[in-house]
PDB file of C-alpha atoms in Angstrom:
ATOM      1  CA  MET F  11     -11.921 -15.524  71.568  1.00 85.00           C
ATOM      2  CA  PRO F  12     -10.655 -11.756  71.187  1.00 92.00           C
ATOM      3  CA  THR F  13      -6.920 -10.963  70.231  1.00 95.00           C
ATOM      4  CA  ILE F  14      -5.571  -8.256  72.212  1.00 97.00           C
ATOM      5  CA  VAL F  15      -2.978  -6.108  70.862  1.00 97.00           C
ATOM      6  CA  PHE F  16      -0.697  -3.932  72.821  1.00 97.00           C
ATOM      7  CA  GLU F  17       0.841  -1.235  71.023  1.00 96.00           C
ATOM      8  CA  ALA F  18       4.627  -0.576  71.390  1.00 95.00           C
ATOM      9  CA  SER F  19       5.712   1.890  73.871  1.00 91.00           C
ATOM     10  CA  ALA F  20       9.074   3.146  75.694  1.00 91.00           C
ATOM     11  CA  LEU F  21       8.157   0.053  77.830  1.00 91.00           C
ATOM     12  CA  GLY F  22       8.511  -2.307  75.225  1.00 93.00           C
ATOM     13  CA  PRO F  23       7.715  -3.782  71.811  1.00 96.00           C
ATOM     14  CA  ALA F  24       4.390  -4.398  70.599  1.00 97.00           C
ATOM     15  CA  VAL F  25       2.604  -7.653  71.982  1.00 96.00           C
ATOM     16  CA  SER F  26      -0.539  -9.734  70.999  1.00 97.00           C
ATOM     17  CA  ALA F  27      -2.179 -12.390  72.773  1.00 96.00           C
ATOM     18  CA  GLU F  28      -5.417 -14.652  72.395  1.00 94.00           C
ATOM     19  CA  ALA F  29      -7.705 -14.395  75.602  1.00 92.00           C
ATOM     20  CA  GLY F  30     -10.935 -15.685  76.767  1.00 90.00           C
ATOM     21  CA  ALA F  31     -13.278 -13.779  78.904  1.00 93.00           C
ATOM     22  CA  GLY F  32     -11.474 -12.612  82.192  1.00 94.00           C
ATOM     23  CA  ARG F  33      -9.455  -9.706  83.532  1.00 94.00           C
ATOM     24  CA  LEU F  34      -7.422  -7.719  81.464  1.00 96.00           C
ATOM     25  CA  ILE F  35      -4.708  -7.562  83.867  1.00 94.00           C
ATOM     26  CA  ASP F  36      -4.208 -11.382  83.634  1.00 95.00           C
ATOM     27  CA  VAL F  37      -3.649 -10.894  79.866  1.00 95.00           C
ATOM     28  CA  CYS F  38      -1.122  -8.053  80.555  1.00 94.00           C
ATOM     29  CA  ASP F  39       0.773 -10.342  82.896  1.00 94.00           C
ATOM     30  CA  ASP F  40       0.709 -13.336  80.753  1.00 94.00           C
ATOM     31  CA  ALA F  41       1.717 -11.545  77.568  1.00 95.00           C
ATOM     32  CA  ARG F  42       4.204  -9.393  79.486  1.00 94.00           C
ATOM     33  CA  ALA F  43       2.357  -6.369  77.772  1.00 95.00           C
ATOM     34  CA  PRO F  44       3.932  -2.996  77.836  1.00 94.00           C
ATOM     35  CA  ILE F  45       1.979  -1.645  80.366  1.00 93.00           C
ATOM     36  CA  VAL F  46       2.741  -0.362  83.861  1.00 90.00           C
ATOM     37  CA  PHE F  47       1.138  -1.416  87.049  1.00 90.00           C
ATOM     38  CA  SER F  48       1.374  -0.345  90.498  1.00 89.00           C
ATOM     39  CA  CYS F  49      -1.754  -0.713  93.135  1.00 89.00           C
ATOM     40  CA  ARG F  50      -3.980  -2.992  90.926  1.00 88.00           C
ATOM     41  CA  ASP F  51      -7.214  -2.063  92.390  1.00 88.00           C
ATOM     42  CA  ALA F  52      -8.047   1.235  90.610  1.00 88.00           C
ATOM     43  CA  ARG F  53      -6.553   3.953  93.111  1.00 89.00           C
ATOM     44  CA  CYS F  54      -3.379   4.911  91.280  1.00 91.00           C
ATOM     45  CA  ALA F  55      -4.206   4.950  87.502  1.00 92.00           C
ATOM     46  CA  THR F  56      -0.883   3.670  86.608  1.00 93.00           C
ATOM     47  CA  CYS F  57      -2.404   1.161  84.094  1.00 95.00           C
ATOM     48  CA  ARG F  58      -4.230   3.418  82.303  1.00 96.00           C
ATOM     49  CA  VAL F  59      -4.713   2.452  78.708  1.00 97.00           C
ATOM     50  CA  GLU F  60      -6.450   3.847  75.537  1.00 97.00           C
ATOM     51  CA  VAL F  61      -8.761   1.575  73.988  1.00 98.00           C
ATOM     52  CA  VAL F  62      -8.059   2.109  70.172  1.00 97.00           C
ATOM     53  CA  GLU F  63     -10.199  -0.473  68.849  1.00 97.00           C
ATOM     54  CA  GLY F  64     -12.764  -2.988  70.343  1.00 97.00           C
ATOM     55  CA  GLU F  65     -14.346  -1.304  73.095  1.00 96.00           C
ATOM     56  CA  GLN F  66     -17.276  -3.536  72.811  1.00 96.00           C
ATOM     57  CA  LEU F  67     -15.413  -6.461  73.679  1.00 97.00           C
ATOM     58  CA  LEU F  68     -14.875  -4.911  77.340  1.00 97.00           C
ATOM     59  CA  ASP F  69     -17.538  -4.797  80.039  1.00 97.00           C
ATOM     60  CA  PRO F  70     -18.445  -1.434  80.925  1.00 97.00           C
ATOM     61  CA  PRO F  71     -16.280   0.193  83.657  1.00 96.00           C
ATOM     62  CA  ALA F  72     -17.433  -0.491  87.149  1.00 95.00           C
ATOM     63  CA  ARG F  73     -18.069   2.350  89.817  1.00 95.00           C
ATOM     64  CA  GLY F  74     -14.513   2.386  91.295  1.00 93.00           C
ATOM     65  CA  GLU F  75     -12.730   2.838  87.912  1.00 96.00           C
ATOM     66  CA  LEU F  76     -15.211   5.198  86.647  1.00 95.00           C
ATOM     67  CA  ASP F  77     -14.809   7.222  89.827  1.00 95.00           C
ATOM     68  CA  LEU F  78     -10.992   7.423  89.280  1.00 95.00           C
ATOM     69  CA  LEU F  79     -11.227   8.104  85.753  1.00 96.00           C
ATOM     70  CA  GLU F  80     -13.684  10.835  86.074  1.00 96.00           C
ATOM     71  CA  ARG F  81     -11.341  12.366  89.166  1.00 95.00           C
ATOM     72  CA  LEU F  82      -8.474  12.257  86.285  1.00 94.00           C
ATOM     73  CA  GLY F  83     -10.600  13.898  83.510  1.00 96.00           C
ATOM     74  CA  ALA F  84      -9.733  10.942  81.411  1.00 96.00           C
ATOM     75  CA  PRO F  85     -11.565  10.680  78.030  1.00 96.00           C
ATOM     76  CA  PRO F  86     -14.193   7.911  77.467  1.00 93.00           C
ATOM     77  CA  ARG F  87     -11.664   5.717  75.625  1.00 96.00           C
ATOM     78  CA  HIS F  88      -9.473   5.130  78.445  1.00 97.00           C
ATOM     79  CA  ARG F  89      -9.827   2.363  80.836  1.00 97.00           C
ATOM     80  CA  LEU F  90      -7.758   0.848  83.816  1.00 97.00           C
ATOM     81  CA  ALA F  91      -6.211  -2.426  82.632  1.00 96.00           C
ATOM     82  CA  CYS F  92      -6.179  -3.559  86.285  1.00 96.00           C
ATOM     83  CA  GLN F  93     -10.068  -3.168  86.249  1.00 96.00           C
ATOM     84  CA  ALA F  94     -11.207  -3.763  82.697  1.00 97.00           C
ATOM     85  CA  VAL F  95     -12.852  -7.378  81.835  1.00 97.00           C
ATOM     86  CA  LEU F  96     -12.965  -8.872  78.540  1.00 97.00           C
ATOM     87  CA  ARG F  97     -15.969 -10.447  77.191  1.00 96.00           C
ATOM     88  CA  ALA F  98     -15.765 -13.904  75.311  1.00 92.00           C
ATOM     89  CA  GLY F  99     -16.124 -13.918  71.497  1.00 91.00           C
ATOM     90  CA  PRO F 100     -14.078 -13.101  68.298  1.00 94.00           C
ATOM     91  CA  GLY F 101     -12.752  -9.776  67.784  1.00 96.00           C
ATOM     92  CA  LEU F 102      -9.833  -7.414  68.134  1.00 97.00           C
ATOM     93  CA  VAL F 103      -9.108  -5.111  71.075  1.00 97.00           C
ATOM     94  CA  ARG F 104      -6.009  -2.726  70.287  1.00 97.00           C
ATOM     95  CA  LEU F 105      -4.978  -0.876  73.293  1.00 97.00           C
ATOM     96  CA  ARG F 106      -2.150   1.855  73.823  1.00 96.00           C
ATOM     97  CA  GLY F 107      -0.460   2.674  77.207  1.00 93.00           C
ATOM     98  CA  VAL F 108      -1.126   6.052  78.741  1.00 91.00           C
ATOM     99  CA  THR F 109       1.777   7.558  80.214  1.00 74.00           C
ATOM    100  CA  GLY F 110       1.876  10.615  82.727  1.00 58.00           C
ATOM    101  CA  PRO F 111      -0.918  12.529  84.768  1.00 51.00           C
ATOM    102  CA  GLU F 112      -2.180  14.089  81.756  1.00 47.00           C
ATOM    103  CA  GLY F 113      -2.899  10.947  79.726  1.00 48.00           C
TER     104      GLY F 113
END
């Protein structure tokens, strides 16, 4: 079971949570992570995060997520929290919220 760490931001303090396989958005909701959500379906990129550590514990991005990240010119370590899916297994995923359109 991975440990997910959300770094502190202007939205709130650092938060960590244990999570099984599943959608990152559900972990964010349950842990009250300092990540903003709006559309929740890969259209707005409000929930963009930088994967600081543990990228191997996330499934590769699906086409819709990739399309939006490419349009934004986002670096490879950026993901949409509403679309990212955690894999089962031990490890650590460290995330940092990305604010603003420039990321």
